[in-house]
GROMACS .gro file of C-alpha atoms in nm:
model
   81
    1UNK     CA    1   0.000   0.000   0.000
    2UNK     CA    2   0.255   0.248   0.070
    3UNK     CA    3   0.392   0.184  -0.258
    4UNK     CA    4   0.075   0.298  -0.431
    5UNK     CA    5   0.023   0.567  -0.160
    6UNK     CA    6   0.377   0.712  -0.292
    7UNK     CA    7   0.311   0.634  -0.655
    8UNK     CA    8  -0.025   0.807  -0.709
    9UNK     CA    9  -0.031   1.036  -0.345
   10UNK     CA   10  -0.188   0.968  -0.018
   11UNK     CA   11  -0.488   1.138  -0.116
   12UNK     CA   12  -0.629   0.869  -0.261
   13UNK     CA   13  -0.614   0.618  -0.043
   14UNK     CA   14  -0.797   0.580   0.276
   15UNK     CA   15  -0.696   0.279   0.497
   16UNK     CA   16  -0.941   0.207   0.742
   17UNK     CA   17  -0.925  -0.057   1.044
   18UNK     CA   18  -1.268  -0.211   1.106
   19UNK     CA   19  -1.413  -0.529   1.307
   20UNK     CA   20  -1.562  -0.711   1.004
   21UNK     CA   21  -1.830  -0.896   1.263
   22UNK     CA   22  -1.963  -0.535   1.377
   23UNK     CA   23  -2.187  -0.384   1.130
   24UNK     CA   24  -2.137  -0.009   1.280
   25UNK     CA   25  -1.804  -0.077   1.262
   26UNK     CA   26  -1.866  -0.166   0.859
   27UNK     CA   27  -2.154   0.102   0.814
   28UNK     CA   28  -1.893   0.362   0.967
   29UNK     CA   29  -1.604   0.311   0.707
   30UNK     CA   30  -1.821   0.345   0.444
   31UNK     CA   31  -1.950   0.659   0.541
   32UNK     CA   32  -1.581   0.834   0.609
   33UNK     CA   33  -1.478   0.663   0.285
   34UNK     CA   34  -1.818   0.840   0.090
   35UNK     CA   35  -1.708   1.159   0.326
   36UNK     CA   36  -1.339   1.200   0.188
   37UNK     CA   37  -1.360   1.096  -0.133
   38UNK     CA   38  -1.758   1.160  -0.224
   39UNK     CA   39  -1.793   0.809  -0.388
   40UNK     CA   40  -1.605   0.457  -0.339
   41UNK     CA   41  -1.426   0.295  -0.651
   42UNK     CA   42  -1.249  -0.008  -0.487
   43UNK     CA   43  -1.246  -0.199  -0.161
   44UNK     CA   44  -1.039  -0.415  -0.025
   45UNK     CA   45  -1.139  -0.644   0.230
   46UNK     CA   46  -0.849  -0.814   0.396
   47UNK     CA   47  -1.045  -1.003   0.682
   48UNK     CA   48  -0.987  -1.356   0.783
   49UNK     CA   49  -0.934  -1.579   1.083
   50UNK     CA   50  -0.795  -1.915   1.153
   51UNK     CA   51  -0.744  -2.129   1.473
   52UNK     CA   52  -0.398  -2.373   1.520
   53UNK     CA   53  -0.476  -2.687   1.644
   54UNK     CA   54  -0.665  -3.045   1.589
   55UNK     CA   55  -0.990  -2.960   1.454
   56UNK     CA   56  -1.121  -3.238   1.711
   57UNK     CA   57  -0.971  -3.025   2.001
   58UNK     CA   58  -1.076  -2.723   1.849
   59UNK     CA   59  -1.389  -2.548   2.108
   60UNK     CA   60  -1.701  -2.468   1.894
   61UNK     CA   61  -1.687  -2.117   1.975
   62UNK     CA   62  -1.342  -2.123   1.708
   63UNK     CA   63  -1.563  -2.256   1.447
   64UNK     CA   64  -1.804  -1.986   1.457
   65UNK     CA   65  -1.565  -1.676   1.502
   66UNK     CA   66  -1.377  -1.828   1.188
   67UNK     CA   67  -1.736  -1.861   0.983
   68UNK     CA   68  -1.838  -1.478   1.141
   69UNK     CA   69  -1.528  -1.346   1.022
   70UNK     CA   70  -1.456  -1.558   0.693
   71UNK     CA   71  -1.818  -1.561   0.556
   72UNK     CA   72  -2.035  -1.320   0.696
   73UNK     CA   73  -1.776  -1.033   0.774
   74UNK     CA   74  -1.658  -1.064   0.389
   75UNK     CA   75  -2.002  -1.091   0.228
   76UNK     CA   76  -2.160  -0.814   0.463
   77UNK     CA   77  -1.907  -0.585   0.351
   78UNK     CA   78  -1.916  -0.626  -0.040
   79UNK     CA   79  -2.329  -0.640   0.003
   80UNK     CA   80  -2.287  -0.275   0.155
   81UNK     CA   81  -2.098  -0.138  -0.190
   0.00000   0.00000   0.00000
């Protein structure tokens, strides 16, 4: 990114650091993105989650943070552009 940033100026990026699982969170960046720039060309969603271990050992609660994150977090954001 900071290649790009120095390549074609700061100004047009806008890097943004949002809890994928939190739909304020996702409403919110879209807004400041719409705010600085007026419209939103690209985004790049760079979410994902995994858990180390034996999936057998693995608690359920792992499962579901990795399908909130992977799945829903993902697909929530591209449904909002």
């Amino acid at each position: 990114m900071k290649e790009h940033q120095l390549e074609y100026g700061a100004d047009r990026f806008l890097v943004v650091k949002v809890d994928v699982k939190n739909q304020e969170d996702i409403d919110a960046a879209f807004k400041k993105a719409e705010g600085t720039f007026g419209r939103i060309d690209v985004v790049y969603n760079n979410a994902g989650y995994s858990a180390v271990g034996e999936v057998e050992a693995m608690p359920m609660s792992d499962g579901h943070e990795m399908f909130e994150v992977c799945v829903h977090g993902i697909s929530d954001s591209f449904l909002i552009t």
